[in-house]
mmCIF file of C-alpha atoms in Angstrom:
data_model
loop_
_atom_site.group_PDB
_atom_site.id
_atom_site.type_symbol
_atom_site.label_atom_id
_atom_site.label_comp_id
_atom_site.label_asym_id
_atom_site.label_seq_id
_atom_site.Cartn_x
_atom_site.Cartn_y
_atom_site.Cartn_z
ATOM 1 C CA MET F 1 -0.212 0.312 0.431
ATOM 2 C CA SER F 2 1.703 3.281 -1.061
ATOM 3 C CA LYS F 3 0.412 6.705 -0.115
ATOM 4 C CA ARG F 4 1.595 10.033 -1.175
ATOM 5 C CA VAL F 5 1.381 12.945 1.992
ATOM 6 C CA TYR F 6 2.343 16.135 1.773
ATOM 7 C CA ILE F 7 3.797 17.876 4.876
ATOM 8 C CA SER F 8 3.232 21.371 5.568
ATOM 9 C CA ALA F 9 5.407 22.926 8.337
ATOM 10 C CA ASP F 10 7.656 25.829 9.689
ATOM 11 C CA TYR F 11 11.300 25.286 8.284
ATOM 12 C CA SER F 12 12.555 27.903 10.020
ATOM 13 C CA GLN F 13 16.371 27.123 10.311
ATOM 14 C CA TYR F 14 16.844 27.899 14.245
ATOM 15 C CA ASN F 15 13.360 27.419 16.154
ATOM 16 C CA GLY F 16 10.961 26.025 13.006
ATOM 17 C CA ASP F 17 10.051 22.299 13.360
ATOM 18 C CA ARG F 18 12.054 20.826 10.791
ATOM 19 C CA ASP F 19 12.592 17.862 13.256
ATOM 20 C CA VAL F 20 9.504 16.243 12.909
ATOM 21 C CA VAL F 21 9.691 16.450 9.194
ATOM 22 C CA GLU F 22 12.741 14.557 9.402
ATOM 23 C CA GLU F 23 11.601 11.172 11.709
ATOM 24 C CA LEU F 24 8.737 11.297 9.323
ATOM 25 C CA GLN F 25 10.265 11.037 6.177
ATOM 26 C CA LYS F 26 12.611 8.290 7.801
ATOM 27 C CA TRP F 27 9.677 6.508 8.731
ATOM 28 C CA GLY F 28 7.982 6.831 5.459
ATOM 29 C CA ASN F 29 11.508 5.047 4.069
ATOM 30 C CA ASP F 30 11.200 1.917 5.706
ATOM 31 C CA SER F 31 10.699 -1.255 4.558
ATOM 32 C CA LEU F 32 6.688 -1.771 6.046
ATOM 33 C CA HIS F 33 5.233 1.396 4.810
ATOM 34 C CA LYS F 34 5.366 3.312 1.593
ATOM 35 C CA VAL F 35 5.069 6.820 2.149
ATOM 36 C CA ASP F 36 5.786 9.397 -0.433
ATOM 37 C CA PHE F 37 6.211 12.323 1.739
ATOM 38 C CA ILE F 38 6.300 15.616 -0.036
ATOM 39 C CA ASP F 39 7.188 18.523 2.313
ATOM 40 C CA MET F 40 6.535 22.264 1.635
ATOM 41 C CA SER F 41 11.011 22.770 1.705
ATOM 42 C CA SER F 42 11.391 20.244 -1.539
ATOM 43 C CA VAL F 43 8.660 22.352 -3.004
ATOM 44 C CA ALA F 44 9.928 25.885 -2.518
ATOM 45 C CA ALA F 45 13.318 24.262 -3.346
ATOM 46 C CA GLY F 46 11.976 22.908 -6.390
ATOM 47 C CA SER F 47 11.785 23.674 -10.154
ATOM 48 C CA VAL F 48 9.472 26.662 -9.603
ATOM 49 C CA ALA F 49 11.523 28.075 -6.737
ATOM 50 C CA SER F 50 14.454 28.046 -9.164
ATOM 51 C CA ASP F 51 12.874 30.632 -11.902
ATOM 52 C CA PRO F 52 14.915 33.551 -10.618
ATOM 53 C CA ASP F 53 11.087 34.928 -11.092
ATOM 54 C CA CYS F 54 9.211 32.923 -8.854
ATOM 55 C CA ARG F 55 7.138 35.199 -6.679
ATOM 56 C CA ILE F 56 4.936 34.223 -4.133
ATOM 57 C CA CYS F 57 1.873 33.309 -6.350
ATOM 58 C CA ASP F 58 4.298 31.169 -8.139
ATOM 59 C CA LEU F 59 4.730 29.055 -5.178
ATOM 60 C CA LYS F 60 1.172 29.201 -3.708
ATOM 61 C CA ALA F 61 0.178 27.802 -7.020
ATOM 62 C CA GLU F 62 2.724 24.693 -7.279
ATOM 63 C CA PHE F 63 1.964 24.280 -3.135
ATOM 64 C CA ASN F 64 -2.065 23.844 -4.726
ATOM 65 C CA ARG F 65 -0.639 20.432 -7.340
ATOM 66 C CA GLN F 66 1.198 19.575 -5.097
ATOM 67 C CA ILE F 67 -1.790 19.146 -2.228
ATOM 68 C CA ASN F 68 -3.900 18.299 -4.922
ATOM 69 C CA ALA F 69 -1.807 14.900 -6.009
ATOM 70 C CA SER F 70 -1.741 14.162 -2.278
ATOM 71 C CA SER F 71 -4.022 11.596 -0.867
ATOM 72 C CA ALA F 72 -3.157 13.701 3.012
ATOM 73 C CA VAL F 73 -1.734 16.415 4.587
ATOM 74 C CA ILE F 74 0.373 16.621 7.788
ATOM 75 C CA PHE F 75 0.442 19.541 9.393
ATOM 76 C CA VAL F 76 2.963 20.164 11.690
ATOM 77 C CA VAL F 77 2.578 22.909 14.986
ATOM 78 C CA GLY F 78 5.227 24.411 16.670
ATOM 79 C CA ASP F 79 4.968 27.150 18.931
ATOM 80 C CA LYS F 80 5.927 29.899 16.481
ATOM 81 C CA THR F 81 3.225 28.479 13.585
ATOM 82 C CA ARG F 82 0.505 30.803 14.618
ATOM 83 C CA SER F 83 3.222 33.825 14.321
ATOM 84 C CA ARG F 84 4.459 33.021 10.890
ATOM 85 C CA THR F 85 3.836 35.146 7.996
ATOM 86 C CA ALA F 86 5.691 34.426 5.490
ATOM 87 C CA GLY F 87 4.019 34.746 2.446
ATOM 88 C CA GLN F 88 1.500 36.636 3.060
ATOM 89 C CA TYR F 89 2.273 39.973 1.565
ATOM 90 C CA CYS F 90 1.056 40.518 -1.572
ATOM 91 C CA ALA F 91 -1.075 44.133 -2.499
ATOM 92 C CA ARG F 92 -2.205 42.550 -6.039
ATOM 93 C CA ALA F 93 -4.682 40.369 -3.420
ATOM 94 C CA PHE F 94 -6.808 44.018 -2.619
ATOM 95 C CA LEU F 95 -6.867 45.012 -5.989
ATOM 96 C CA GLU F 96 -8.163 44.677 -9.434
ATOM 97 C CA THR F 97 -5.208 46.107 -11.516
ATOM 98 C CA CYS F 98 -1.224 45.467 -11.279
ATOM 99 C CA TYR F 99 -0.893 48.636 -12.007
ATOM 100 C CA GLY F 100 1.284 50.467 -9.994
ATOM 101 C CA VAL F 101 2.109 47.005 -7.975
ATOM 102 C CA TYR F 102 5.452 45.271 -6.528
ATOM 103 C CA CYS F 103 6.250 42.594 -5.156
ATOM 104 C CA THR F 104 9.800 41.347 -4.230
ATOM 105 C CA PRO F 105 10.672 37.943 -5.929
ATOM 106 C CA TYR F 106 11.219 35.214 -3.962
ATOM 107 C CA LYS F 107 14.543 34.644 -2.366
ATOM 108 C CA GLN F 108 15.423 37.345 -4.174
ATOM 109 C CA ASN F 109 15.387 40.065 -1.598
ATOM 110 C CA SER F 110 18.807 41.699 -2.422
ATOM 111 C CA SER F 111 17.619 42.007 -6.623
ATOM 112 C CA GLY F 112 14.794 44.542 -4.575
ATOM 113 C CA GLU F 113 11.048 44.360 -5.868
ATOM 114 C CA LYS F 114 9.655 44.071 -9.060
ATOM 115 C CA PRO F 115 6.154 45.263 -11.353
ATOM 116 C CA CYS F 116 3.225 42.493 -10.157
ATOM 117 C CA LYS F 117 3.489 40.312 -13.384
ATOM 118 C CA VAL F 118 -0.118 39.122 -12.836
ATOM 119 C CA VAL F 119 -1.964 41.259 -15.759
ATOM 120 C CA ASN F 120 -5.493 39.307 -15.393
ATOM 121 C CA THR F 121 -6.820 37.878 -12.675
ATOM 122 C CA PHE F 122 -9.654 34.698 -12.832
ATOM 123 C CA PRO F 123 -11.907 32.558 -10.519
ATOM 124 C CA THR F 124 -10.774 29.681 -9.324
ATOM 125 C CA GLN F 125 -11.790 26.464 -10.733
ATOM 126 C CA ASN F 126 -12.229 22.498 -9.263
ATOM 127 C CA ASN F 127 -12.442 24.072 -5.134
ATOM 128 C CA ASN F 128 -9.244 25.498 -5.237
ATOM 129 C CA VAL F 129 -8.079 28.135 -3.239
ATOM 130 C CA GLY F 130 -6.390 31.197 -5.421
ATOM 131 C CA ASN F 131 -2.779 32.125 -5.626
ATOM 132 C CA ILE F 132 -3.175 35.756 -5.423
ATOM 133 C CA ASN F 133 -4.100 36.142 -1.683
ATOM 134 C CA SER F 134 -2.731 37.645 1.659
ATOM 135 C CA TYR F 135 -2.593 34.261 3.415
ATOM 136 C CA SER F 136 1.095 33.165 5.267
ATOM 137 C CA TYR F 137 2.444 30.059 3.086
ATOM 138 C CA LEU F 138 1.214 27.890 6.023
ATOM 139 C CA ARG F 139 -2.004 29.314 6.172
ATOM 140 C CA HIS F 140 -2.486 28.881 1.910
ATOM 141 C CA GLU F 141 -1.478 25.064 2.560
ATOM 142 C CA PHE F 142 -3.893 24.502 4.915
ATOM 143 C CA GLU F 143 -6.829 26.646 3.270
ATOM 144 C CA GLN F 144 -6.134 24.453 0.028
ATOM 145 C CA ALA F 145 -6.613 20.526 1.791
ATOM 146 C CA VAL F 146 -9.450 21.805 3.671
ATOM 147 C CA SER F 147 -11.405 23.117 0.366
ATOM 148 C CA ARG F 148 -10.217 19.827 -1.768
ATOM 149 C CA LYS F 149 -11.357 17.794 1.183
ATOM 150 C CA LYS F 150 -8.008 15.981 2.041
ATOM 151 C CA ASP F 151 -7.588 13.895 4.768
ATOM 152 C CA ILE F 152 -5.815 16.194 7.347
ATOM 153 C CA ILE F 153 -3.365 15.677 9.877
ATOM 154 C CA ILE F 154 -2.502 17.367 12.839
ATOM 155 C CA VAL F 155 0.414 16.801 15.081
ATOM 156 C CA TYR F 156 1.999 19.321 17.479
ATOM 157 C CA ASN F 157 5.833 19.318 17.763
ATOM 158 C CA SER F 158 5.903 18.634 21.459
ATOM 159 C CA THR F 159 4.874 15.971 24.099
ATOM 160 C CA ARG F 160 2.014 17.275 24.810
ATOM 161 C CA TYR F 161 -1.548 18.427 23.176
ATOM 162 C CA GLU F 162 -0.479 22.143 23.000
ATOM 163 C CA HIS F 163 -3.954 23.439 21.214
ATOM 164 C CA ASP F 164 -3.032 27.240 22.412
ATOM 165 C CA TRP F 165 -0.481 26.825 19.468
ATOM 166 C CA LEU F 166 -3.053 26.108 16.661
ATOM 167 C CA PRO F 167 -3.769 29.034 14.524
ATOM 168 C CA ALA F 168 -6.819 30.704 14.463
ATOM 169 C CA TYR F 169 -7.423 29.576 11.120
ATOM 170 C CA MET F 170 -7.430 26.022 12.431
ATOM 171 C CA LYS F 171 -9.976 26.687 15.277
ATOM 172 C CA GLY F 172 -12.244 23.430 15.648
ATOM 173 C CA TYR F 173 -9.255 20.864 14.556
ATOM 174 C CA GLU F 174 -8.371 20.505 18.298
ATOM 175 C CA ASP F 175 -9.998 16.760 18.506
ATOM 176 C CA VAL F 176 -8.144 16.105 15.581
ATOM 177 C CA ALA F 177 -4.834 17.615 17.095
ATOM 178 C CA SER F 178 -2.134 14.823 18.813
ATOM 179 C CA PRO F 179 1.430 15.419 20.101
ATOM 180 C CA PHE F 180 3.891 14.250 17.864
ATOM 181 C CA TRP F 181 6.667 12.964 20.632
ATOM 182 C CA THR F 182 6.635 10.499 23.041
ATOM 183 C CA ILE F 183 9.274 9.418 26.137
ATOM 184 C CA ASN F 184 10.295 5.657 26.069
ATOM 185 C CA ALA F 185 11.063 3.942 29.024
ATOM 186 C CA ILE F 186 14.448 5.000 29.002
ATOM 187 C CA GLY F 187 13.153 8.959 28.979
ATOM 188 C CA GLN F 188 14.465 9.307 25.484
ATOM 189 C CA ARG F 189 12.096 11.507 23.275
ATOM 190 C CA ILE F 190 11.151 9.435 19.794
ATOM 191 C CA GLY F 191 8.301 10.018 17.226
ATOM 192 C CA ASN F 192 5.001 8.237 18.425
ATOM 193 C CA TYR F 193 3.549 7.443 14.966
ATOM 194 C CA MET F 194 0.245 5.395 15.686
ATOM 195 C CA TYR F 195 -1.940 8.756 15.698
ATOM 196 C CA VAL F 196 -0.786 8.936 12.390
ATOM 197 C CA LYS F 197 -0.440 5.596 10.954
ATOM 198 C CA LYS F 198 -4.176 5.127 12.076
ATOM 199 C CA ALA F 199 -5.118 8.827 10.053
ATOM 200 C CA LEU F 200 -2.917 6.915 7.060
ATOM 201 C CA GLY F 201 -5.159 3.747 7.308
ATOM 202 C CA PHE F 202 -1.415 1.787 8.225
ATOM 203 C CA GLU F 203 -3.739 0.114 11.445
#
């Protein structure tokens, strides 16, 4: 049994949640459970982002494509998740024209701002969330997963239930969120995969 699962997480180098993603990737590579984990950082480092003129809206459109191709989405929630704003600044989201609108290409801050390249906008189709919006990257991924009715799995980067960490847009999902880590018999912190395995249909 093989599944394609998208992972949304805060990849900040110093206080993000990469440790959870790395543990999930290890599990996905085992010989028993065949899971193709697609994480946000891989998407952001892929062919779309390699374009020197890649914009916030281009990344969000690629997130949509990857989420649509997945059967489930895992959201890793850490103590900084609710305060993350990366991806939310898009002046075009509030205007009907691109005239006079500028944005900074992704990872090209040193190159300064460039004129908005989206001349015309169109209504979204197939329940996709529009890629021109004022959502952070993390919120955009969540809204897309909800809109496309994907199986949503939420794990806290903690050994405890941390409902206060949930962003406002995840309100109502407290009952399906679970700690990712547990403490074993010798006091080591290890990944608790029971919740994830059950949600993915492996138990």
